[in-house]
Coordinates of C-alpha atoms and ligand atoms in Angstrom, one line a residue:
M16 CA -10.6 36.1 247.1
K17 CA -13.7 35.2 245.1
F18 CA -15.6 37.9 243.1
R19 CA -18.9 37.6 241.3
P20 CA -18.7 37.6 237.4
I21 CA -20.3 40.6 235.6
T22 CA -21.8 40.8 231.9
L23 CA -20.6 43.4 229.7
L24 CA -22.9 44.7 226.9
G25 CA -22.2 47.4 224.2
I26 CA -25.2 49.5 223.0
P27 CA -24.0 51.6 220.0
W28 CA -27.1 53.7 219.8
D29 CA -27.3 57.7 219.6
D30 CA -30.3 58.2 217.4
H31 CA -32.1 60.1 220.1
S32 CA -29.2 62.6 221.0
S33 CA -30.6 66.2 220.8
Y34 CA -27.3 68.1 219.9
M35 CA -24.7 66.0 218.3
Q36 CA -24.2 62.5 217.1
G37 CA -21.1 60.3 218.1
P38 CA -21.9 58.2 221.3
A39 CA -22.8 55.3 219.1
L40 CA -19.0 55.0 218.2
A41 CA -18.0 54.8 222.0
P42 CA -18.2 51.1 223.1
P43 CA -15.2 49.7 221.1
K44 CA -13.2 52.8 222.0
I45 CA -13.8 52.1 225.6
R46 CA -13.1 48.5 225.3
T47 CA -9.9 49.5 223.7
A48 CA -8.8 52.0 226.5
F49 CA -9.7 49.5 229.0
A50 CA -7.5 46.8 227.4
C51 CA -4.6 49.5 226.9
P52 CA -1.3 48.2 228.0
S53 CA -0.3 51.6 229.2
S54 CA -2.3 50.8 232.5
N55 CA -3.4 47.6 234.1
Q56 CA -6.9 46.1 235.0
W57 CA -6.6 46.2 238.8
T58 CA -9.0 48.5 240.5
E59 CA -7.8 50.8 243.2
S60 CA -9.6 48.5 245.7
G61 CA -7.2 45.6 244.5
I62 CA -9.4 43.5 242.5
D63 CA -7.8 42.2 239.1
L64 CA -10.6 42.6 236.6
G65 CA -8.2 40.8 234.1
Q66 CA -8.5 37.5 235.8
K67 CA -10.1 35.0 233.6
G68 CA -14.1 34.6 233.8
I69 CA -14.7 37.8 235.9
I70 CA -15.9 39.8 232.8
Q71 CA -18.2 38.1 230.4
D72 CA -18.3 40.1 227.3
A73 CA -21.6 39.8 225.5
G74 CA -20.4 41.9 222.6
D75 CA -22.2 44.8 221.0
L76 CA -26.1 44.9 220.1
V77 CA -26.7 45.1 216.5
L78 CA -29.5 47.5 216.3
E79 CA -30.3 47.6 212.6
G80 CA -33.5 46.0 211.4
E81 CA -36.6 44.9 213.1
P82 CA -37.6 45.2 215.9
D83 CA -37.0 48.7 217.0
P84 CA -34.0 49.5 219.1
L85 CA -36.0 50.0 222.3
T86 CA -37.5 46.7 222.1
K87 CA -34.1 45.2 221.0
I88 CA -32.4 46.6 224.0
Q89 CA -35.0 45.6 226.6
T90 CA -35.0 42.0 225.2
R91 CA -31.4 41.5 225.2
V92 CA -31.0 43.0 228.7
T93 CA -33.9 40.7 230.0
E94 CA -32.0 37.7 228.4
L95 CA -28.6 38.6 230.0
L96 CA -30.3 39.3 233.6
D97 CA -31.5 35.7 233.3
H98 CA -27.7 34.7 234.0
N99 CA -28.1 36.2 237.4
T100 CA -25.0 38.1 237.1
P101 CA -24.7 41.9 237.3
L102 CA -25.0 43.8 234.1
F103 CA -22.6 46.7 232.8
C104 CA -23.8 48.6 229.6
L105 CA -21.7 50.9 227.6
G106 CA -23.8 53.3 225.7
G107 CA -24.5 55.1 223.4
D108 CA -26.2 58.0 224.5
H109 CA -28.5 58.4 227.7
A110 CA -31.4 57.1 225.8
V111 CA -30.2 53.7 226.0
T112 CA -31.0 53.8 229.9
Y113 CA -34.7 53.7 229.7
P114 CA -35.0 50.3 228.0
V115 CA -32.3 48.9 230.2
V116 CA -33.7 50.0 233.3
K117 CA -37.2 48.9 232.3
A118 CA -35.7 45.4 232.0
V119 CA -33.9 45.4 235.3
A120 CA -36.9 47.0 237.4
Q121 CA -39.0 44.1 236.0
K122 CA -36.5 41.6 237.5
Y123 CA -35.8 43.6 240.7
D124 CA -38.4 45.1 242.8
H125 CA -37.9 48.2 244.7
L126 CA -35.0 49.2 242.4
N127 CA -32.8 52.2 243.4
I128 CA -30.9 54.3 241.0
L129 CA -27.7 56.4 241.3
H130 CA -27.5 58.7 238.5
F131 CA -24.3 60.8 237.7
D132 CA -25.0 63.6 235.3
A133 CA -24.6 67.5 234.6
H134 CA -28.3 67.1 233.5
P135 CA -31.5 65.8 235.3
D136 CA -32.6 64.1 232.1
L137 CA -36.3 64.4 233.3
Y138 CA -37.9 66.3 230.4
D139 CA -41.3 64.9 229.6
S140 CA -40.4 65.5 225.9
L141 CA -37.5 67.3 224.2
D142 CA -37.8 68.6 220.5
N143 CA -41.0 66.5 220.1
D144 CA -39.1 63.4 221.1
R145 CA -40.2 61.5 224.3
F146 CA -37.3 59.2 224.0
S147 CA -34.7 61.8 223.8
H148 CA -31.5 61.3 225.7
A149 CA -32.9 64.3 227.8
C150 CA -35.9 62.2 229.0
P151 CA -34.9 58.7 230.2
F152 CA -35.6 59.3 233.7
A153 CA -39.1 60.8 233.3
R154 CA -39.9 57.5 231.4
I155 CA -38.1 55.4 234.1
M156 CA -40.1 57.2 236.9
E157 CA -43.3 56.8 235.1
T158 CA -43.1 52.9 235.3
G159 CA -43.8 53.4 239.1
R160 CA -41.2 50.6 239.8
I161 CA -38.4 52.8 241.2
H162 CA -37.8 53.1 244.8
R163 CA -35.4 56.0 244.9
L164 CA -33.6 57.9 242.3
V165 CA -30.7 59.9 243.5
Q166 CA -28.9 62.4 241.2
V167 CA -25.4 63.8 241.6
G168 CA -23.4 66.3 239.4
I169 CA -26.6 68.3 238.4
R170 CA -25.9 71.8 237.1
C171 CA -28.6 72.4 234.3
M172 CA -31.7 72.3 236.4
N173 CA -34.6 74.4 234.8
G174 CA -38.1 75.1 235.9
H175 CA -39.8 72.3 233.9
Q176 CA -37.3 69.7 235.1
K177 CA -37.5 70.9 238.7
E178 CA -41.3 70.4 238.6
Q179 CA -40.6 66.8 237.2
A180 CA -38.1 66.2 239.9
E181 CA -40.8 67.1 242.6
K182 CA -43.4 65.2 240.9
F183 CA -41.4 62.1 240.9
G184 CA -39.8 62.6 244.4
V185 CA -36.0 62.7 242.8
E186 CA -33.3 63.3 245.3
V187 CA -31.2 65.9 243.3
H188 CA -27.8 66.8 244.6
E189 CA -26.9 70.0 242.7
M190 CA -23.3 71.2 242.1
K191 CA -24.1 74.5 243.5
D192 CA -24.5 72.9 246.8
W193 CA -21.3 70.7 246.6
Q194 CA -19.4 70.3 249.8
G195 CA -17.2 67.2 248.9
P196 CA -18.1 63.7 247.9
P197 CA -21.4 62.5 249.5
K198 CA -21.6 59.3 251.1
F199 CA -24.8 57.4 249.7
S200 CA -26.4 54.3 251.3
F201 CA -29.1 52.1 249.7
D202 CA -31.1 49.2 250.9
G203 CA -32.0 46.9 248.3
P204 CA -30.9 46.6 244.7
L205 CA -29.1 49.5 243.1
Y206 CA -28.6 50.5 239.5
I207 CA -25.8 53.1 238.7
S208 CA -26.3 55.3 235.4
F209 CA -23.0 57.2 234.8
D210 CA -23.3 60.0 232.1
M211 CA -19.9 61.2 231.3
D212 CA -20.8 64.8 231.3
A213 CA -21.2 64.7 235.0
L214 CA -17.4 65.3 234.9
D215 CA -16.2 68.8 234.4
P216 CA -15.4 69.1 230.7
A217 CA -11.8 70.1 231.8
F218 CA -11.5 66.4 232.7
A219 CA -13.7 64.8 230.1
P220 CA -13.9 66.9 226.9
G221 CA -15.0 63.9 225.0
V222 CA -18.9 64.4 225.6
S223 CA -21.5 66.2 223.3
H224 CA -22.6 68.8 226.1
W225 CA -19.7 70.8 227.7
E226 CA -21.1 71.9 230.9
P227 CA -18.4 73.6 233.1
G228 CA -18.5 73.4 236.8
G229 CA -18.9 69.7 237.3
L230 CA -17.3 66.9 239.1
G231 CA -13.5 66.0 239.3
I232 CA -12.4 62.4 238.4
R233 CA -11.4 62.0 242.1
D234 CA -14.7 63.3 243.3
V235 CA -16.5 60.7 241.2
L236 CA -14.2 57.9 242.4
A237 CA -14.6 58.9 246.2
V238 CA -18.4 58.7 245.5
I239 CA -18.0 55.3 244.1
H240 CA -15.6 54.0 246.6
N241 CA -17.7 55.4 249.5
L242 CA -21.1 54.0 248.3
T243 CA -22.7 51.4 250.6
A244 CA -25.0 49.2 248.6
K245 CA -25.4 45.4 249.3
N246 CA -26.4 44.6 245.8
I247 CA -25.4 46.5 242.6
V248 CA -27.5 44.8 239.8
G249 CA -26.5 46.8 237.0
A250 CA -24.8 50.0 235.7
D251 CA -24.4 52.0 232.4
L252 CA -21.6 54.3 231.2
V253 CA -23.2 56.5 228.6
E254 CA -22.5 59.7 226.5
Y255 CA -18.9 59.4 225.8
N256 CA -18.3 61.1 222.4
P257 CA -15.3 60.0 220.7
V258 CA -15.9 62.8 218.0
Q259 CA -15.2 65.4 220.8
D260 CA -12.3 63.6 222.3
L261 CA -8.7 64.8 222.5
S262 CA -6.2 62.0 221.8
G263 CA -8.4 59.4 223.2
L264 CA -8.0 60.8 226.9
T265 CA -11.7 60.8 227.7
A266 CA -11.8 57.1 226.5
M267 CA -9.2 56.4 229.3
T268 CA -11.1 58.3 231.7
A269 CA -14.3 56.4 230.7
A270 CA -12.5 53.1 231.1
K271 CA -11.1 54.1 234.6
I272 CA -14.5 55.0 235.7
M273 CA -15.9 51.5 234.3
K274 CA -13.1 49.7 236.0
E275 CA -13.8 51.3 239.4
L276 CA -17.6 50.9 239.2
M277 CA -17.1 47.3 238.1
G278 CA -14.8 46.6 241.1
K279 CA -17.5 48.0 243.4
I280 CA -20.1 45.7 241.7
V281 CA -18.2 42.4 241.6
D282 CA -17.2 42.9 245.2
G283 CA -20.9 42.7 246.3
Ligands
LIG303 MN1 -27.8 62.2 230.8
LIG304 MN1 -25.8 64.7 230.7

């Protein structure tokens, strides 16, 4: 079997975290967990991501100096998308997703987004910061270039974000209505954004915001495996916070989810 290659990019940036720093330390920890000999690099669907050439590692972005990080991220992502391979970004906090998706949506019309998170991240502004990790999907929807935004795992909806969700036509699947893993289907290009706090903190304590009542790991894997999408053009995995992790367990969970997401993407 032949699979398309995928580009990996680390974005070690957490300047816009509202509560706690730490996600900037995540990319090397997740890479190490992914390569850890305690497991192997075969996806559950039977793809060996360890085979030569399938993961093309572009390293971690250097964000110090000029221009500003938002510009640097968007520029680098645009360059990497020119290779016409799907892109997988390791955050960083969720603020990385706005510049990444801005670049992806410029290349791909009618982009769809599947967003796993405890939080809708639709604040117009939080703590006077319009680029806060609580705001990326407001900025993304304001571009007017997104066909559908589907959110799953949500359990922190409030009045303001509910208004924002209605204004932008976001399809929100809240945990209070959970009846087992939904089967999502997307026409056209798809981007997947995975915030680690979508998982219940019992499964993934290595995040900045512990929000009980979340998804189990098997639930997440079922959503990924059951997903119908012809062309997944990019993804990110964000908000892993090594400072909060116990014995590197959440890093292994992040690496497992990265592996299964990548398996779905390269099989397209
Ligand atoms: Mn988030
Ligand atoms: Mn979150």
